[in-house]
Coordinates of C-alpha atoms in Angstrom, one line a residue:
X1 CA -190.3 -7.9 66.6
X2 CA -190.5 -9.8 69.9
X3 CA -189.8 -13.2 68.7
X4 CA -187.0 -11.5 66.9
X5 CA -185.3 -9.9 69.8
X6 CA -186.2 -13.4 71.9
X7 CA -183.7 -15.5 68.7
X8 CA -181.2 -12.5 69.2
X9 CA -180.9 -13.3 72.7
X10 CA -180.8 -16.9 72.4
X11 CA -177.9 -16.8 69.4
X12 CA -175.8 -14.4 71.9
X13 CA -176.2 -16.9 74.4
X14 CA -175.6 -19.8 72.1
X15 CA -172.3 -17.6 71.2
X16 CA -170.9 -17.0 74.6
X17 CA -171.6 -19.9 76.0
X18 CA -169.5 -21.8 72.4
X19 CA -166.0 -19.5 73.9
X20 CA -163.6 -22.5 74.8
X21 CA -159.0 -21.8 75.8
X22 CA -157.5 -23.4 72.3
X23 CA -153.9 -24.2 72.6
X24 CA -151.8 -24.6 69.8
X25 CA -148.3 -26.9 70.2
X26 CA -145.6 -25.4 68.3
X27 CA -143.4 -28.3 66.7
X28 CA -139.6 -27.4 67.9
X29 CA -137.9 -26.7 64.6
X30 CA -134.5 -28.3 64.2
X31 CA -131.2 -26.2 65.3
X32 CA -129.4 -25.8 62.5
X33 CA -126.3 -24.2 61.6
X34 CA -126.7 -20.3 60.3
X35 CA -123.7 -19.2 58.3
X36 CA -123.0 -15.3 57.6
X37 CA -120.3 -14.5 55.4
X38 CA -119.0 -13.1 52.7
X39 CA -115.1 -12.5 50.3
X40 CA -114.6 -9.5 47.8
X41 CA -112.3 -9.0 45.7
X42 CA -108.8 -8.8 47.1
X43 CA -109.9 -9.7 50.7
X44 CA -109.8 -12.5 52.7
X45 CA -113.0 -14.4 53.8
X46 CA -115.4 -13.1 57.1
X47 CA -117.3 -15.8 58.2
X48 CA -119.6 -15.9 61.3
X49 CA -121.0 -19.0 62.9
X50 CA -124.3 -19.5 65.1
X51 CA -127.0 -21.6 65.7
X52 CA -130.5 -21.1 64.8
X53 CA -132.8 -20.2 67.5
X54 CA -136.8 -20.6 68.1
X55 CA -139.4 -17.8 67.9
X56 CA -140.6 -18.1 70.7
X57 CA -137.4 -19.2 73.5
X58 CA -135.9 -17.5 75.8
X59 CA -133.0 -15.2 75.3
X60 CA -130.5 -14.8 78.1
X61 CA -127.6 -12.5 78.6
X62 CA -125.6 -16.2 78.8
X63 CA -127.0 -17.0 75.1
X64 CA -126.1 -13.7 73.9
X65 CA -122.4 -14.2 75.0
X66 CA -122.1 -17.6 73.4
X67 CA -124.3 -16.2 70.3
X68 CA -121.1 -17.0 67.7
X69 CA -119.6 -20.7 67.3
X70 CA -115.8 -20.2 67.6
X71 CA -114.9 -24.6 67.7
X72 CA -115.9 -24.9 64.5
X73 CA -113.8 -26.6 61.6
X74 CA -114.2 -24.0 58.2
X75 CA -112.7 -24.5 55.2
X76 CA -112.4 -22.7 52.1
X77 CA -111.9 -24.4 49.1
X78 CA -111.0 -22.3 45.5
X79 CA -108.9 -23.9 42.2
X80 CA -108.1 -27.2 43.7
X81 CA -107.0 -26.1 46.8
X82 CA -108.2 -26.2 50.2
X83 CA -107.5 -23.9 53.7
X84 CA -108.4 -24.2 56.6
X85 CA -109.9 -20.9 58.1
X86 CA -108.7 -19.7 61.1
X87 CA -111.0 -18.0 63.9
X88 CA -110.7 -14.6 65.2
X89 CA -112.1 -12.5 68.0
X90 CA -113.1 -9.2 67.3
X91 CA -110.3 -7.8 69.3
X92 CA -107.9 -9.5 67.0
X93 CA -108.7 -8.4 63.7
X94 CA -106.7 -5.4 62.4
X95 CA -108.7 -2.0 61.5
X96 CA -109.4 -3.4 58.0
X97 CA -110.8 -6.6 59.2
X98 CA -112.7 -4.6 61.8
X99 CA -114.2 -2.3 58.8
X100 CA -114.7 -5.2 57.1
X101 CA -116.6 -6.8 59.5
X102 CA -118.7 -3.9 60.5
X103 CA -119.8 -3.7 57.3
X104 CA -121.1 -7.2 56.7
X105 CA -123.0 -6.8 60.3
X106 CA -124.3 -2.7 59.4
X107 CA -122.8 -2.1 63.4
X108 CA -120.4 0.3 64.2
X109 CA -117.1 -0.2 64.2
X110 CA -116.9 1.0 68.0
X111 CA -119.5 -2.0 68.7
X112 CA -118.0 -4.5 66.8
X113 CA -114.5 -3.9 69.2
X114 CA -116.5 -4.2 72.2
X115 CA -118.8 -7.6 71.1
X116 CA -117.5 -11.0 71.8
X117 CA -118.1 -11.8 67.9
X118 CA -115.5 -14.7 66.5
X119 CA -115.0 -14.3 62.5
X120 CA -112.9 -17.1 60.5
X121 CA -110.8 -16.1 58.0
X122 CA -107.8 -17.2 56.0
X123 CA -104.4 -15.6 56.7
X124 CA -103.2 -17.3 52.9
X125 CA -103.4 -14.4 50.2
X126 CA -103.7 -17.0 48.4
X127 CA -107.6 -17.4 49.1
X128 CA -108.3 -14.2 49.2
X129 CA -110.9 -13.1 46.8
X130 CA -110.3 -12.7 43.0
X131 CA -112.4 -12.3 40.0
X132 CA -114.0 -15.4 38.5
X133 CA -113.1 -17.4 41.1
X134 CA -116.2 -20.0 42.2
X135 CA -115.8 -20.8 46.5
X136 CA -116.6 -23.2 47.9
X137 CA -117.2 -23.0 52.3
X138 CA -117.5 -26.5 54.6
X139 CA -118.4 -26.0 57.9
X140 CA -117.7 -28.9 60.6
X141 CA -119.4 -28.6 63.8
X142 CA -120.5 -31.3 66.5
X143 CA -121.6 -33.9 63.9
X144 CA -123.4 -30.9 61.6
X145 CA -122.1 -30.4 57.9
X146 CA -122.9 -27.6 56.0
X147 CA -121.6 -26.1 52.9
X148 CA -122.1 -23.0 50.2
X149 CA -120.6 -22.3 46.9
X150 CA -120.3 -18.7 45.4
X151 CA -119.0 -17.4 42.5
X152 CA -116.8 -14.1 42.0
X153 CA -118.0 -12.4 38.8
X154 CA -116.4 -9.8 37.1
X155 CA -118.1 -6.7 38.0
X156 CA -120.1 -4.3 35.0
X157 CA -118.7 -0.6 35.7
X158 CA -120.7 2.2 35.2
X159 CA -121.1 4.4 32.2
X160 CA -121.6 7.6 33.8
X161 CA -122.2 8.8 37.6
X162 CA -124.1 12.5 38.5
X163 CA -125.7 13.7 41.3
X164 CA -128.7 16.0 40.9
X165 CA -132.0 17.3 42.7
X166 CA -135.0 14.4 42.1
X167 CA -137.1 17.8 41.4
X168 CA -134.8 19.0 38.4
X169 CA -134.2 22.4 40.3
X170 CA -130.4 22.8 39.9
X171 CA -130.4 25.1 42.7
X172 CA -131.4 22.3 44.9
X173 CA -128.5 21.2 47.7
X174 CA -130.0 17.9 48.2
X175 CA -130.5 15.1 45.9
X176 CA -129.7 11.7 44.8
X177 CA -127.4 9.7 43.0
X178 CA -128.0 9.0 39.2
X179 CA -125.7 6.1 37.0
X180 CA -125.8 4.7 33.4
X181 CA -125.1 0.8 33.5
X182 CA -125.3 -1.2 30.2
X183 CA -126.0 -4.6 31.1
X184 CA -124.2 -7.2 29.3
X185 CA -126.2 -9.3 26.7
X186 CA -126.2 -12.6 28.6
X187 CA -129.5 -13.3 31.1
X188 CA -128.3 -13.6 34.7
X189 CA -126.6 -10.7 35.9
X190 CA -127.0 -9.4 39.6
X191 CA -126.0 -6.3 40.8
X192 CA -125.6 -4.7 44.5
X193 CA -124.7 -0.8 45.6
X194 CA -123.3 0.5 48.5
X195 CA -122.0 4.2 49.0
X196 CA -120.1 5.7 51.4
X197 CA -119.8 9.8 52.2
X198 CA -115.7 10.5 53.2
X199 CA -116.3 13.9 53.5
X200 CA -116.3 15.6 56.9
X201 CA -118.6 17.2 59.0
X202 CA -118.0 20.6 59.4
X203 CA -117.3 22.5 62.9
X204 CA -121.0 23.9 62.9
X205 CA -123.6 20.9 62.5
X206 CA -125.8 20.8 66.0
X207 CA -124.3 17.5 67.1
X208 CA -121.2 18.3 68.7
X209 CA -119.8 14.9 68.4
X210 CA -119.9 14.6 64.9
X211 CA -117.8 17.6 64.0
X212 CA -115.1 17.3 61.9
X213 CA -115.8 13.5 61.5
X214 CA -116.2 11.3 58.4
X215 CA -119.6 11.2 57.2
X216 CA -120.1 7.9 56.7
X217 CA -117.5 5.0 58.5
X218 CA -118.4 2.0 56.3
X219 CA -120.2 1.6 52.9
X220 CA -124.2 1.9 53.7
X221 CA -126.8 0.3 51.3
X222 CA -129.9 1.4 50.7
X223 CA -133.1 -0.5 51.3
X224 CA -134.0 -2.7 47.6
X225 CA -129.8 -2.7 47.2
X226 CA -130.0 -5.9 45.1
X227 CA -131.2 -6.3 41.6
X228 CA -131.2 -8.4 38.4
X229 CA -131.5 -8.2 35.1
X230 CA -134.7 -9.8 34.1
X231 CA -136.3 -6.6 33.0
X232 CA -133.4 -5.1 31.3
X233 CA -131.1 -7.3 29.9
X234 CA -128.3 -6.3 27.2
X235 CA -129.8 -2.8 27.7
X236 CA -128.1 0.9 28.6
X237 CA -130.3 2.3 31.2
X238 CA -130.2 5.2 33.9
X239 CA -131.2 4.8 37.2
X240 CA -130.7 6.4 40.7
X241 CA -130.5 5.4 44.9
X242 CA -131.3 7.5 47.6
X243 CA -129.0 7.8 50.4
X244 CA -129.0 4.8 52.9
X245 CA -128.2 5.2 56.4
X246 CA -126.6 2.7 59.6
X247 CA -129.0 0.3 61.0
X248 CA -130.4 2.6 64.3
X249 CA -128.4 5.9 63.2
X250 CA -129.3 8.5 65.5
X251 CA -127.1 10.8 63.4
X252 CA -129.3 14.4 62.6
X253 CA -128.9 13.9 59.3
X254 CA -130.7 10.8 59.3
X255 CA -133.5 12.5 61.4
X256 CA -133.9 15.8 59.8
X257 CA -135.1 16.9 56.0
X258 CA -131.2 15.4 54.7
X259 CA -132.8 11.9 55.6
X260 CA -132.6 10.0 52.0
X261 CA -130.4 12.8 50.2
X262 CA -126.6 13.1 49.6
X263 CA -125.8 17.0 50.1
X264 CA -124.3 19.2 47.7
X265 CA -120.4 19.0 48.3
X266 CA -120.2 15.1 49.2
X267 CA -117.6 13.2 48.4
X268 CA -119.0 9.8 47.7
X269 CA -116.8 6.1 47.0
X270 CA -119.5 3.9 45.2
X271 CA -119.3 0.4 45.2
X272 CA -121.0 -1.3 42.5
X273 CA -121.5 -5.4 42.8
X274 CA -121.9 -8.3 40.8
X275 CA -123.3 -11.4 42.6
X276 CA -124.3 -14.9 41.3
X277 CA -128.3 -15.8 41.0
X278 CA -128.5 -17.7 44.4
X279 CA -126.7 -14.5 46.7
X280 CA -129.5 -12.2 44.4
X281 CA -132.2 -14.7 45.8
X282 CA -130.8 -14.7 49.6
X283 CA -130.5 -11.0 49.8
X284 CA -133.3 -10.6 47.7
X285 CA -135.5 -12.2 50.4
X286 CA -133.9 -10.5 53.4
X287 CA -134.4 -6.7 52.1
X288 CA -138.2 -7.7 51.3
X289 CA -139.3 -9.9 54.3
X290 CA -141.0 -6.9 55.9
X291 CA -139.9 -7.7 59.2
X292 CA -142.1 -7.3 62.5
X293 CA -144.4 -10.1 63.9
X294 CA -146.8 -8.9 61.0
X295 CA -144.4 -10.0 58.1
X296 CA -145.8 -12.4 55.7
X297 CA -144.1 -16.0 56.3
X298 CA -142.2 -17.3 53.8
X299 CA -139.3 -20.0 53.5
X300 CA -136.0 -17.7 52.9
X301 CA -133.8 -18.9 50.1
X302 CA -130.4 -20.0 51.1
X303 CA -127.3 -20.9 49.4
X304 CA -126.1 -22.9 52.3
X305 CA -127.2 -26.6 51.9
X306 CA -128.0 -28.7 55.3
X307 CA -128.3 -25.0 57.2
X308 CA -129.4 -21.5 56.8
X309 CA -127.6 -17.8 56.1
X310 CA -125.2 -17.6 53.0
X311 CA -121.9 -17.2 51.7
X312 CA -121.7 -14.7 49.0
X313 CA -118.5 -13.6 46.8
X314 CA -118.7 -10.2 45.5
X315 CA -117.2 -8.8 42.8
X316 CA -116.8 -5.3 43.1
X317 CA -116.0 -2.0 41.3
X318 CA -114.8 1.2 42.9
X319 CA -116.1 5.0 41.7
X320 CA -115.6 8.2 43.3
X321 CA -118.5 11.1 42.6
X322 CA -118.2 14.9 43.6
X323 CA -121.9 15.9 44.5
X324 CA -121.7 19.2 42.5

């Protein structure tokens, strides 16, 4: 037992006395150009511009004014032709650009009108979005080229739409939304949602600044929004979403027990989606990174070649649903 506590000591020793400072060079990673944008149907383009950023540099209040790259040269090319975007403030765009815009960034549209963001877009109805149409961005920018192509498919409607209590209890004022899709028999189809409550608040709910507002300003999507159809193609299937809510809502219904549910009495415009595979992949990626600094690394996949983001058409069909 001696010589045994006499090796313990000598291995702690051996152990303390091994602790040496490692430091670890990071390689920079090359700036690149990040592209955030989007055109549904019957809408003009919203394209942001940036440049990537390290992990690990400095942010200043400097950076974060000159975040968004408004010198750039964008162009959107569709059936032969070609237009040259034009760039925006945010204090330029009308209300539905605004909307628009808010929607692709999940910010308020009170914050957008306040930001120093600078969108392109293309004032030529011409290029504004329509079914089966394939895009194709460029982006010029101090010697960087980057493009992205995106197709507009025709969207699948629903079958049916109900609303009803996850527990069965018809008595039940909360609950969730419930569709029938039949997926069309060709491999490949990808699908987003988005709802949006235009119902009001009444006079009576706790936060005083809500009353008699819309519910819901912009279309919110739930986390796991994107799907395809690997596991269910050329099939007629139910399925149902919770209720999303605003990236750092502070609303009470987003804090209370209504967190998750649509209420008995909403008035609810659903948006269903149809994407191409490679805007499946990108979004894919995003809503099941994890986030955090414990977030498993993994190369994000991109539709725009030479830099990083995407451009993503949507093709988009409209419901309205009663929750009753």
């Amino acid at each position: 037992m001696k010589n045994l506590i006499i090796a313990l000591i000598g291995i702690s020793a051996f152990i303390v006395g091994c602790d040496k400072d490692i430091t670890i060079e990071l390689p920079e990673g090359e700036t690149k150009l990040v592209v955030e944008g989007s055109i549904d149907v019957n809408e003009p383009p919203i394209i942001f511009l940036s440049n990537s950023q390290g992990y690990f540099d400095p942010l200043t209040i400097d950076d974060l004014a000159n975040f968004y790259i408004c010198d750039a040269v964008v162009t959107l090319t569709a059936n032969g032709a070609t237009d040259t975007l034009v760039a925006l403030s945010a204090a330029t765009l009308t209300p539905e650009q605004q909307q628009q815009v808010a929607e692709l960034l999940g910010i308020p549209v009170e914050q957008l009108t306040t930001s120093n963001l600078c969108a392109y877009t293309s004032l030529n109805p011409q290029f504004w979005g329509k079914y089966g149409t394939t895009y194709r961005l460029d982006v010029y920018h101090e010697g960087q080229h980057v493009h992205a192509t995106s197709k507009m498919n025709y969207p699948v409607p629903l079958d049916s739409l109900w609303f009803a209590s996850p527990s069965g209890n018809s008595q039940d004022s909360l609950g969730f939304i419930y569709a029938t899709l039949t997926d069309p028999d060709t491999l490949g189809n990808c699908y987003r949602w988005a709802a949006k409550r235009i119902n009001h608040y009444p006079n009576w709910v706790p936060d005083v600044e809500l009353r008699g507002k819309q519910k819901d300003g912009d279309f919110v999507r739930p986390f796991n929004s994107v799907t395809n159809d690997d596991f269910f193609n050329g099939l007629s299937f139910d399925f149902s979403y919770y209720r999303g809510s605003e990236r750092g809502s502070e609303k009470f219904d987003d804090l209370n027990e209504e967190a998750g549910y649509y209420k008995r009495g909403d008035t609810l415009v659903i948006k269903g989606q149809s994407i191409d595979y490679p805007a499946f992949q990108f979004i894919y990626d995003i809503e099941n990174s994890g986030g955090g600094p414990f977030a498993i690394p993994f190369n994000l996949r991109s539709n725009v070649v030479g830099g990083l983001g995407a451009f993503i058409a949507y093709g988009s069909y409209i419901d309205t649903l009663v929750c009753e």
